[in-house]
Amino acid sequence: MKVACVGGGPAGLYFSILMKKRDPSHDITVYERNAAGSTYGWGVTMSKGLFKKLRRADPESAASLEASAARWSSYSIGVRDCTTVKEGWDPGSGIGRRQLLDILAERARELGVRIEYEHEITSEEELADADLIFAGDGVNSALRQRHADHFGEKFAVGQNYYVWLGTSKVFEPFTYLFVETEHGWVWAYGYKYGDDRSTCIIECAPKTWHGLGFDRMSETDCLRMLEKLFASILDGHPLMGRVTPGTTANWLNFRTLTNRTWHRGNLVLAGDAAHTTHYSIGAGTRLAFGDAAVLARLLHEDLPLDEALDLYERERKSALQSTGRAAYRSARWYEHLPRYVELPPEIMIALLGLRRSAVLTFVPPKLYYRFDQASRRLGLKGKKPARRG
Ligand SMILES: Cc1cc2nc3c(=O)[nH]c(=O)nc-3n(C[C@H](O)[C@H](O)[C@H](O)COP(=O)(O)OP(=O)(O)OC[C@H]3O[C@@H](n4cnc5c(N)ncnc54)[C@H](O)[C@@H]3O)c2cc1C
């Protein structure tokens, strides 16, 4: 099979690896518009469960990814000046996006995949001789947008503003800090992804964002203001923004993407090109890997291509339902932060861990907390609340 993977992100690279493993005679090229070693973003979280799946799918790349990941086993949650450290929430780990992609690219090449960097693809006509075109070209997929009506793409835009930053501060526990300003709350989640680096995602409501002047501030001024607000967790380390400085910081509203269908002829969407889930549950990379694994399996089940693509779409849409709901509720929890943040710290922290709950929005938070505590005492629920990722 001649396969063209558009996009050298986690979806495209992992798909190329799994296809080659299943049949080395496949002719696979990954087209990535950026230069090798350049990517957006900082570190991403990876869970123990994900590593287990990756080990089963391709032990070689899983071993390199695990060796490069930085681990944490505790969580620190600060609200104003009061900090609580929680042990016993699920341990997690972080890996730099660049390292992740380098490891996958090296493994893909080892298996015989061609990777063409600085090669942008914007239409299927450029890949006319491919049997399959795998669109792993991210949330702004050009291949999807060309047929937006066919795919039925829909974006739900989140209210809050966020900015994805890096820092040289190494957060040992996964760290949350909620800071109150005269214009409202601003909060950060930080997690390490190496011996000298962490990711720091900062978020706030639109009123706060405008009130503090983030909408009109240069990136440098914005970073300096955030460093002051989060000085208690940064310990003098700087925050880092875009690799190529822009005029303003890269604040965004998260866009949750869904598509009515995921394939058209021999073109198939995967990863962020097909769906996105709010970053506060740290699942996008895992889902991109999952798409790649299911599609690679179905393409080797001796089915006509359109049937395999249909089954892929159905299986993945169904697998994504619960994660999509959890991501939506988690994003809403942060959009309704004032409802929770003024509660006594032990309740606020417990509800942070329970933010994916289907009923929390509809029940007074303290009542929900008491109900949750009682269920745990009676053994009706697990002991550990959910963390990020
Ligand atoms: C703030 C934030 C934090 C996140 N944190 C986490 C986390 O902790 N854990 C987690 O699992 N996920 C996280 N995610 C989500 C995760 O980054 C994505 O879900 C994941 O990268 C999707 O992989 P992908 O391969 O589908 O797309 P991408 O990673 O976006 O890769 C797409 C690739 O395609 C290339 N491309 C685009 N257009 C073209 C073209 N026309 N031709 C050729 N190449 C092209 C791009 O350059 C890019 O390399 C986070 C996302 C955000 C926004």
CSV table of C-alpha atoms and ligand atoms in Angstrom, one decimal:
chain,number,residue,atom,x,y,z
A,1,MET,CA,0.0,0.0,0.0
A,2,LYS,CA,1.3,3.5,-0.8
A,3,VAL,CA,0.5,5.7,2.1
A,4,ALA,CA,0.9,9.5,2.4
A,5,CYS,CA,0.8,10.8,6.0
A,6,VAL,CA,0.3,14.6,6.0
A,7,GLY,CA,1.7,16.0,9.2
A,8,GLY,CA,4.6,14.8,11.2
A,9,GLY,CA,2.9,15.1,14.6
A,10,PRO,CA,2.1,12.3,17.0
A,11,ALA,CA,-0.7,10.9,14.9
A,12,GLY,CA,1.1,10.8,11.5
A,13,LEU,CA,4.4,9.5,12.9
A,14,TYR,CA,2.8,6.8,15.1
A,15,PHE,CA,0.5,5.7,12.3
A,16,SER,CA,3.5,5.3,9.9
A,17,ILE,CA,5.3,3.2,12.6
A,18,LEU,CA,2.4,0.9,13.2
A,19,MET,CA,1.7,0.4,9.5
A,20,LYS,CA,5.3,-0.5,8.8
A,21,LYS,CA,5.4,-2.9,11.7
A,22,ARG,CA,2.3,-4.7,10.3
A,23,ASP,CA,3.7,-4.9,6.8
A,24,PRO,CA,7.2,-3.6,6.0
A,25,SER,CA,6.4,-3.6,2.2
A,26,HIS,CA,4.1,-0.6,2.6
A,27,ASP,CA,5.5,2.5,0.9
A,28,ILE,CA,5.0,5.3,3.5
A,29,THR,CA,6.0,9.0,3.3
A,30,VAL,CA,5.3,11.5,6.1
A,31,TYR,CA,5.1,15.1,4.9
A,32,GLU,CA,5.8,17.7,7.5
A,33,ARG,CA,5.6,21.4,6.7
A,34,ASN,CA,8.0,22.4,9.4
A,35,ALA,CA,11.8,21.8,9.6
A,36,ALA,CA,13.0,18.8,11.5
A,37,GLY,CA,13.2,19.5,15.3
A,38,SER,CA,10.9,22.6,15.2
A,39,THR,CA,7.5,22.3,16.7
A,40,TYR,CA,4.9,24.3,18.7
A,41,GLY,CA,4.1,23.8,22.4
A,42,TRP,CA,6.2,22.6,25.3
A,43,GLY,CA,5.7,19.4,27.3
A,44,VAL,CA,2.7,17.1,27.3
A,45,THR,CA,1.5,14.7,30.0
A,46,MET,CA,1.6,10.9,29.5
A,47,SER,CA,-0.1,8.5,31.9
A,48,LYS,CA,1.0,5.1,33.1
A,49,GLY,CA,-1.9,3.5,31.3
A,50,LEU,CA,-0.8,5.1,28.0
A,51,PHE,CA,2.8,3.8,28.4
A,52,LYS,CA,1.3,0.3,28.9
A,53,LYS,CA,-0.6,0.6,25.6
A,54,LEU,CA,2.4,2.0,23.8
A,55,ARG,CA,4.6,-0.9,25.1
A,56,ARG,CA,2.2,-3.4,23.6
A,57,ALA,CA,2.0,-1.6,20.3
A,58,ASP,CA,5.7,-0.8,19.7
A,59,PRO,CA,8.0,-1.7,22.7
A,60,GLU,CA,11.0,0.1,21.0
A,61,SER,CA,9.5,3.6,20.8
A,62,ALA,CA,7.7,3.1,24.1
A,63,ALA,CA,11.1,2.4,25.9
A,64,SER,CA,12.6,5.5,24.5
A,65,LEU,CA,9.6,7.6,25.4
A,66,GLU,CA,9.5,6.3,28.9
A,67,ALA,CA,13.2,6.9,29.3
A,68,SER,CA,12.8,10.5,28.3
A,69,ALA,CA,9.7,11.3,30.4
A,70,ALA,CA,9.9,13.2,33.7
A,71,ARG,CA,7.8,11.7,36.5
A,72,TRP,CA,5.8,13.1,39.4
A,73,SER,CA,4.0,11.4,42.2
A,74,SER,CA,2.4,14.3,44.0
A,75,TYR,CA,0.3,17.4,43.3
A,76,SER,CA,0.6,20.8,44.9
A,77,ILE,CA,-2.5,23.0,44.8
A,78,GLY,CA,-2.2,26.6,45.9
A,79,VAL,CA,-5.1,29.0,46.4
A,80,ARG,CA,-4.0,32.5,47.3
A,81,ASP,CA,-1.4,31.9,50.0
A,82,CYS,CA,-2.6,28.5,51.1
A,83,THR,CA,-0.9,25.4,49.6
A,84,THR,CA,-1.8,21.8,50.0
A,85,VAL,CA,0.3,18.9,48.7
A,86,LYS,CA,-1.6,15.7,47.8
A,87,GLU,CA,0.1,12.4,47.6
A,88,GLY,CA,-1.7,9.4,46.3
A,89,TRP,CA,-3.4,11.1,43.3
A,90,ASP,CA,-2.4,9.2,40.1
A,91,PRO,CA,1.3,9.6,39.3
A,92,GLY,CA,2.0,11.0,35.8
A,93,SER,CA,4.8,12.1,33.6
A,94,GLY,CA,5.6,14.7,31.0
A,95,ILE,CA,7.7,14.7,27.9
A,96,GLY,CA,8.8,17.5,25.6
A,97,ARG,CA,6.9,17.7,22.3
A,98,ARG,CA,10.2,18.0,20.5
A,99,GLN,CA,11.7,14.9,22.2
A,100,LEU,CA,8.5,13.0,21.6
A,101,LEU,CA,8.5,13.8,17.9
A,102,ASP,CA,12.3,13.1,17.5
A,103,ILE,CA,11.9,9.7,19.1
A,104,LEU,CA,8.9,8.8,16.9
A,105,ALA,CA,10.6,10.1,13.7
A,106,GLU,CA,13.8,8.1,14.5
A,107,ARG,CA,11.8,5.0,15.0
A,108,ALA,CA,9.8,5.6,11.8
A,109,ARG,CA,12.9,6.0,9.8
A,110,GLU,CA,14.5,2.9,11.3
A,111,LEU,CA,11.4,1.0,10.0
A,112,GLY,CA,11.8,2.4,6.5
A,113,VAL,CA,9.4,5.4,6.5
A,114,ARG,CA,10.5,8.4,4.5
A,115,ILE,CA,10.0,11.7,6.2
A,116,GLU,CA,10.0,14.9,4.1
A,117,TYR,CA,10.4,18.0,6.3
A,118,GLU,CA,9.6,21.4,5.0
A,119,HIS,CA,7.1,19.9,2.6
A,120,GLU,CA,3.6,21.4,3.0
A,121,ILE,CA,0.6,19.5,1.4
A,122,THR,CA,-2.6,21.4,0.9
A,123,SER,CA,-4.5,19.3,-1.5
A,124,GLU,CA,-4.9,15.6,-2.2
A,125,GLU,CA,-4.1,16.2,-5.9
A,126,GLU,CA,-0.5,16.6,-4.8
A,127,LEU,CA,-0.7,13.0,-3.6
A,128,ALA,CA,-2.6,11.5,-6.6
A,129,ASP,CA,-0.6,8.2,-6.6
A,130,ALA,CA,-1.3,7.4,-2.9
A,131,ASP,CA,-3.7,4.5,-2.0
A,132,LEU,CA,-4.4,6.2,1.3
A,133,ILE,CA,-4.0,9.8,2.5
A,134,PHE,CA,-3.8,10.1,6.3
A,135,ALA,CA,-4.6,13.6,7.3
A,136,GLY,CA,-2.7,14.1,10.6
A,137,ASP,CA,-2.2,17.8,9.9
A,138,GLY,CA,-3.6,19.1,13.2
A,139,VAL,CA,-6.6,21.2,14.2
A,140,ASN,CA,-6.3,23.6,11.3
A,141,SER,CA,-6.0,20.7,8.8
A,142,ALA,CA,-5.9,22.2,5.3
A,143,LEU,CA,-7.1,18.8,3.8
A,144,ARG,CA,-10.2,18.8,6.1
A,145,GLN,CA,-11.0,22.5,5.5
A,146,ARG,CA,-11.0,22.0,1.7
A,147,HIS,CA,-14.0,19.7,2.2
A,148,ALA,CA,-15.4,21.3,5.4
A,149,ASP,CA,-19.0,20.6,4.1
A,150,HIS,CA,-18.4,17.0,3.5
A,151,PHE,CA,-16.7,16.4,6.9
A,152,GLY,CA,-19.2,18.6,8.7
A,153,GLU,CA,-16.6,20.2,11.0
A,154,LYS,CA,-17.9,22.1,14.0
A,155,PHE,CA,-16.0,24.1,16.5
A,156,ALA,CA,-17.2,25.0,20.0
A,157,VAL,CA,-15.1,27.9,21.3
A,158,GLY,CA,-14.2,28.0,25.0
A,159,GLN,CA,-14.8,31.2,26.9
A,160,ASN,CA,-11.5,31.3,28.9
A,161,TYR,CA,-8.2,32.5,27.5
A,162,TYR,CA,-5.1,30.3,27.9
A,163,VAL,CA,-1.5,30.6,27.0
A,164,TRP,CA,0.9,27.6,26.7
A,165,LEU,CA,4.3,28.6,28.1
A,166,GLY,CA,7.6,27.0,29.2
A,167,THR,CA,9.8,27.7,32.1
A,168,SER,CA,13.2,26.6,33.4
A,169,LYS,CA,11.6,26.0,36.8
A,170,VAL,CA,11.3,22.3,37.4
A,171,PHE,CA,8.0,21.6,39.2
A,172,GLU,CA,8.6,18.5,41.3
A,173,PRO,CA,4.9,17.9,42.1
A,174,PHE,CA,2.4,18.7,39.4
A,175,THR,CA,1.6,22.3,40.5
A,176,TYR,CA,-1.6,24.3,40.4
A,177,LEU,CA,-1.8,27.9,41.6
A,178,PHE,CA,-4.9,30.0,41.7
A,179,VAL,CA,-4.1,33.7,42.1
A,180,GLU,CA,-6.7,36.5,42.8
A,181,THR,CA,-6.2,39.8,41.1
A,182,GLU,CA,-8.4,43.0,41.2
A,183,HIS,CA,-9.9,41.8,37.9
A,184,GLY,CA,-10.6,38.2,38.9
A,185,TRP,CA,-8.7,34.9,39.1
A,186,VAL,CA,-5.7,33.8,37.0
A,187,TRP,CA,-4.4,30.2,37.4
A,188,ALA,CA,-1.5,28.2,36.3
A,189,TYR,CA,-0.8,24.4,35.9
A,190,GLY,CA,2.8,23.5,35.7
A,191,TYR,CA,4.4,20.1,35.2
A,192,LYS,CA,8.0,19.1,34.4
A,193,TYR,CA,9.1,17.4,31.2
A,194,GLY,CA,12.8,17.2,31.7
A,195,ASP,CA,15.7,17.9,34.2
A,196,ASP,CA,15.6,21.6,33.4
A,197,ARG,CA,12.2,22.4,31.9
A,198,SER,CA,8.5,22.5,32.7
A,199,THR,CA,5.3,23.4,30.9
A,200,CYS,CA,3.2,26.2,32.4
A,201,ILE,CA,-0.3,26.7,31.1
A,202,ILE,CA,-2.0,29.9,32.3
A,203,GLU,CA,-5.7,30.6,32.1
A,204,CYS,CA,-8.2,33.2,33.0
A,205,ALA,CA,-11.7,34.4,32.3
A,206,PRO,CA,-12.3,37.0,29.5
A,207,LYS,CA,-13.1,39.8,32.1
A,208,THR,CA,-9.8,39.2,33.8
A,209,TRP,CA,-7.9,39.0,30.6
A,210,HIS,CA,-9.2,42.3,29.4
A,211,GLY,CA,-9.0,43.9,32.8
A,212,LEU,CA,-5.4,43.0,33.3
A,213,GLY,CA,-4.6,44.3,29.8
A,214,PHE,CA,-3.4,41.0,28.3
A,215,ASP,CA,-5.3,41.8,25.1
A,216,ARG,CA,-3.1,44.8,24.4
A,217,MET,CA,0.2,43.9,26.0
A,218,SER,CA,3.4,42.9,24.2
A,219,GLU,CA,4.5,39.3,24.9
A,220,THR,CA,7.5,40.5,26.9
A,221,ASP,CA,5.3,42.6,29.2
A,222,CYS,CA,2.7,39.8,29.5
A,223,LEU,CA,5.4,37.3,30.6
A,224,ARG,CA,6.9,39.8,33.1
A,225,MET,CA,3.4,40.3,34.6
A,226,LEU,CA,2.7,36.6,34.8
A,227,GLU,CA,6.1,36.0,36.4
A,228,LYS,CA,5.1,38.5,39.1
A,229,LEU,CA,1.7,36.9,39.6
A,230,PHE,CA,3.2,33.4,39.8
A,231,ALA,CA,6.4,34.3,41.6
A,232,SER,CA,5.7,32.0,44.5
A,233,ILE,CA,5.9,28.9,42.3
A,234,LEU,CA,8.5,30.1,39.8
A,235,ASP,CA,11.2,30.8,42.4
A,236,GLY,CA,12.9,33.5,40.1
A,237,HIS,CA,12.7,31.4,36.9
A,238,PRO,CA,11.5,33.1,33.8
A,239,LEU,CA,8.5,32.1,31.7
A,240,MET,CA,9.1,31.5,28.0
A,241,GLY,CA,6.7,32.2,25.2
A,242,ARG,CA,6.9,31.8,21.5
A,243,VAL,CA,10.2,30.6,19.9
A,244,THR,CA,9.8,33.4,17.4
A,245,PRO,CA,8.7,36.4,19.4
A,246,GLY,CA,5.3,37.9,18.3
A,247,THR,CA,4.0,41.3,19.1
A,248,THR,CA,1.5,39.9,21.6
A,249,ALA,CA,1.5,36.7,23.6
A,250,ASN,CA,-0.2,33.7,22.0
A,251,TRP,CA,-3.4,33.7,24.1
A,252,LEU,CA,-6.1,31.5,22.6
A,253,ASN,CA,-9.6,30.3,23.3
A,254,PHE,CA,-9.6,26.5,23.2
A,255,ARG,CA,-11.6,25.2,20.2
A,256,THR,CA,-13.2,21.8,20.6
A,257,LEU,CA,-13.5,20.3,17.1
A,258,THR,CA,-15.9,17.5,16.0
A,259,ASN,CA,-16.5,16.2,12.5
A,260,ARG,CA,-19.7,14.5,11.3
A,261,THR,CA,-17.6,12.1,9.2
A,262,TRP,CA,-13.9,11.3,9.3
A,263,HIS,CA,-13.2,10.1,5.7
A,264,ARG,CA,-13.8,11.0,2.1
A,265,GLY,CA,-12.6,8.6,-0.6
A,266,ASN,CA,-9.1,7.6,0.3
A,267,LEU,CA,-8.6,10.6,2.6
A,268,VAL,CA,-9.0,9.9,6.4
A,269,LEU,CA,-8.8,12.3,9.3
A,270,ALA,CA,-7.0,11.4,12.6
A,271,GLY,CA,-5.7,13.1,15.8
A,272,ASP,CA,-6.4,16.8,16.1
A,273,ALA,CA,-7.5,17.0,12.5
A,274,ALA,CA,-10.5,14.8,13.4
A,275,HIS,CA,-11.2,15.9,17.0
A,276,THR,CA,-9.8,18.0,19.9
A,277,THR,CA,-10.3,17.6,23.7
A,278,HIS,CA,-9.7,20.4,26.2
A,279,TYR,CA,-6.1,20.5,27.4
A,280,SER,CA,-7.1,20.4,31.1
A,281,ILE,CA,-7.5,16.6,30.9
A,282,GLY,CA,-4.3,16.1,28.9
A,283,ALA,CA,-5.6,13.5,26.5
A,284,GLY,CA,-5.0,14.8,22.9
A,285,THR,CA,-1.8,12.9,22.3
A,286,ARG,CA,-3.2,9.7,23.7
A,287,LEU,CA,-6.2,10.0,21.4
A,288,ALA,CA,-4.0,10.6,18.4
A,289,PHE,CA,-2.0,7.5,19.2
A,290,GLY,CA,-5.3,5.6,19.7
A,291,ASP,CA,-6.6,6.7,16.2
A,292,ALA,CA,-3.3,5.6,14.6
A,293,ALA,CA,-3.5,2.1,16.3
A,294,VAL,CA,-7.1,1.4,15.4
A,295,LEU,CA,-6.7,2.5,11.8
A,296,ALA,CA,-3.5,0.5,11.3
A,297,ARG,CA,-5.2,-2.6,12.7
A,298,LEU,CA,-8.4,-2.3,10.6
A,299,LEU,CA,-6.4,-1.7,7.4
A,300,HIS,CA,-4.9,-5.1,7.8
A,301,GLU,CA,-8.2,-7.0,8.3
A,302,ASP,CA,-8.7,-7.7,4.6
A,303,LEU,CA,-11.6,-5.3,4.2
A,304,PRO,CA,-12.4,-3.0,1.3
A,305,LEU,CA,-10.9,0.5,2.1
A,306,ASP,CA,-14.2,2.3,2.6
A,307,GLU,CA,-15.4,-0.4,5.0
A,308,ALA,CA,-12.2,-0.2,7.0
A,309,LEU,CA,-12.5,3.6,7.2
A,310,ASP,CA,-16.1,3.3,8.2
A,311,LEU,CA,-15.3,0.9,11.0
A,312,TYR,CA,-12.4,3.1,12.1
A,313,GLU,CA,-14.7,6.1,12.3
A,314,ARG,CA,-17.3,4.3,14.3
A,315,GLU,CA,-14.9,2.6,16.7
A,316,ARG,CA,-13.0,5.8,17.5
A,317,LYS,CA,-16.1,8.0,17.8
A,318,SER,CA,-17.5,5.6,20.3
A,319,ALA,CA,-14.2,5.3,22.2
A,320,LEU,CA,-13.9,9.1,22.3
A,321,GLN,CA,-17.4,9.8,23.8
A,322,SER,CA,-16.5,9.5,27.5
A,323,THR,CA,-13.2,11.5,27.1
A,324,GLY,CA,-15.1,14.2,25.2
A,325,ARG,CA,-17.7,14.5,27.9
A,326,ALA,CA,-14.9,14.6,30.6
A,327,ALA,CA,-13.0,17.3,28.7
A,328,TYR,CA,-16.2,19.4,28.3
A,329,ARG,CA,-17.0,19.2,32.0
A,330,SER,CA,-13.4,19.9,33.0
A,331,ALA,CA,-13.3,23.0,30.8
A,332,ARG,CA,-16.6,24.2,32.3
A,333,TRP,CA,-15.3,23.7,35.8
A,334,TYR,CA,-12.6,26.2,35.1
A,335,GLU,CA,-15.1,28.5,33.3
A,336,HIS,CA,-17.1,28.5,36.6
A,337,LEU,CA,-14.1,28.7,38.9
A,338,PRO,CA,-15.6,31.4,41.2
A,339,ARG,CA,-18.2,28.7,42.2
A,340,TYR,CA,-15.5,26.5,43.7
A,341,VAL,CA,-12.5,28.6,44.5
A,342,GLU,CA,-13.9,30.4,47.5
A,343,LEU,CA,-14.9,27.1,49.2
A,344,PRO,CA,-12.7,25.8,52.1
A,345,PRO,CA,-9.5,24.5,50.5
A,346,GLU,CA,-10.1,20.8,51.2
A,347,ILE,CA,-13.5,21.1,49.5
A,348,MET,CA,-12.2,23.1,46.6
A,349,ILE,CA,-9.3,20.7,46.0
A,350,ALA,CA,-11.5,17.6,46.2
A,351,LEU,CA,-13.8,19.2,43.6
A,352,LEU,CA,-10.9,20.0,41.4
A,353,GLY,CA,-10.2,16.3,41.3
A,354,LEU,CA,-13.9,15.6,40.7
A,355,ARG,CA,-14.4,18.2,37.9
A,356,ARG,CA,-15.2,15.6,35.3
A,357,SER,CA,-18.3,14.6,37.2
A,358,ALA,CA,-21.6,14.7,35.2
A,359,VAL,CA,-23.7,16.0,38.2
A,360,LEU,CA,-21.4,18.5,39.9
A,361,THR,CA,-22.6,21.4,37.8
A,362,PHE,CA,-26.2,20.7,38.9
A,363,VAL,CA,-25.7,20.2,42.6
A,364,PRO,CA,-24.6,22.7,45.2
A,365,PRO,CA,-20.8,22.1,45.4
A,366,LYS,CA,-20.7,21.5,49.2
A,367,LEU,CA,-23.6,19.0,49.0
A,368,TYR,CA,-21.8,17.2,46.2
A,369,TYR,CA,-18.6,17.1,48.2
A,370,ARG,CA,-20.4,15.6,51.3
A,371,PHE,CA,-22.1,13.1,49.1
A,372,ASP,CA,-18.8,12.1,47.5
A,373,GLN,CA,-17.1,11.7,50.9
A,374,ALA,CA,-19.9,9.6,52.2
A,375,SER,CA,-19.8,7.3,49.1
A,376,ARG,CA,-16.1,6.8,49.5
A,377,ARG,CA,-16.5,6.0,53.2
A,378,LEU,CA,-19.2,3.4,52.3
A,379,GLY,CA,-16.8,2.0,49.6
A,380,LEU,CA,-19.2,2.9,46.8
A,381,LYS,CA,-16.4,4.9,45.0
A,382,GLY,CA,-12.7,4.5,44.5
A,383,LYS,CA,-10.4,6.3,47.0
A,384,LYS,CA,-8.5,8.5,44.5
A,385,PRO,CA,-10.0,11.5,42.7
A,386,ALA,CA,-9.0,12.0,39.1
A,387,ARG,CA,-6.1,14.3,38.2
A,388,ARG,CA,-5.1,15.8,34.9
A,389,GLY,CA,-4.2,13.5,32.0
B,1,LIG,C1,-2.2,24.0,25.7
B,1,LIG,C2,-2.2,22.6,25.3
B,1,LIG,C3,-1.7,21.6,26.1
B,1,LIG,C4,-1.8,20.2,25.8
B,1,LIG,N1,-1.3,19.3,26.6
B,1,LIG,C5,-1.5,18.0,26.3
B,1,LIG,C6,-1.0,17.1,27.3
B,1,LIG,O1,-0.5,17.4,28.3
B,1,LIG,N2,-1.2,15.8,26.9
B,1,LIG,C7,-1.7,15.4,25.7
B,1,LIG,O2,-1.9,14.2,25.5
B,1,LIG,N3,-2.1,16.3,24.8
B,1,LIG,C8,-2.0,17.6,25.1
B,1,LIG,N4,-2.4,18.5,24.2
B,1,LIG,C9,-3.0,18.1,22.9
B,1,LIG,C10,-1.9,17.6,21.9
B,1,LIG,O3,-0.9,18.6,21.8
B,1,LIG,C11,-2.6,17.3,20.6
B,1,LIG,O4,-3.8,16.6,20.8
B,1,LIG,C12,-1.7,16.4,19.7
B,1,LIG,O5,-0.5,17.0,19.4
B,1,LIG,C13,-2.4,16.0,18.5
B,1,LIG,O6,-1.5,15.3,17.6
B,1,LIG,P1,-1.6,15.4,16.0
B,1,LIG,O7,-0.5,14.7,15.4
B,1,LIG,O8,-3.0,15.1,15.6
B,1,LIG,O9,-1.5,17.0,15.6
B,1,LIG,P2,-0.3,18.0,15.8
B,1,LIG,O10,0.5,17.6,17.0
B,1,LIG,O11,-0.9,19.3,15.8
B,1,LIG,O12,0.6,17.7,14.5
B,1,LIG,C14,0.2,18.1,13.3
B,1,LIG,C15,1.4,18.3,12.4
B,1,LIG,O13,1.0,18.6,11.1
B,1,LIG,C16,1.9,19.6,10.5
B,1,LIG,N5,1.1,20.2,9.4
B,1,LIG,C17,0.0,21.0,9.5
B,1,LIG,N6,-0.4,21.3,8.3
B,1,LIG,C18,0.4,20.7,7.4
B,1,LIG,C19,0.4,20.7,6.0
B,1,LIG,N7,-0.5,21.3,5.3
B,1,LIG,N8,1.4,20.0,5.4
B,1,LIG,C20,2.3,19.3,6.1
B,1,LIG,N9,2.3,19.3,7.5
B,1,LIG,C21,1.4,20.0,8.1
B,1,LIG,C22,2.2,20.5,11.7
B,1,LIG,O14,3.3,21.3,11.5
B,1,LIG,C23,2.3,19.5,12.8
B,1,LIG,O15,3.6,19.0,13.0
B,1,LIG,C24,-2.3,19.9,24.5
B,1,LIG,C25,-2.8,20.8,23.6
B,1,LIG,C26,-2.8,22.2,24.0
B,1,LIG,C27,-3.3,23.2,23.1
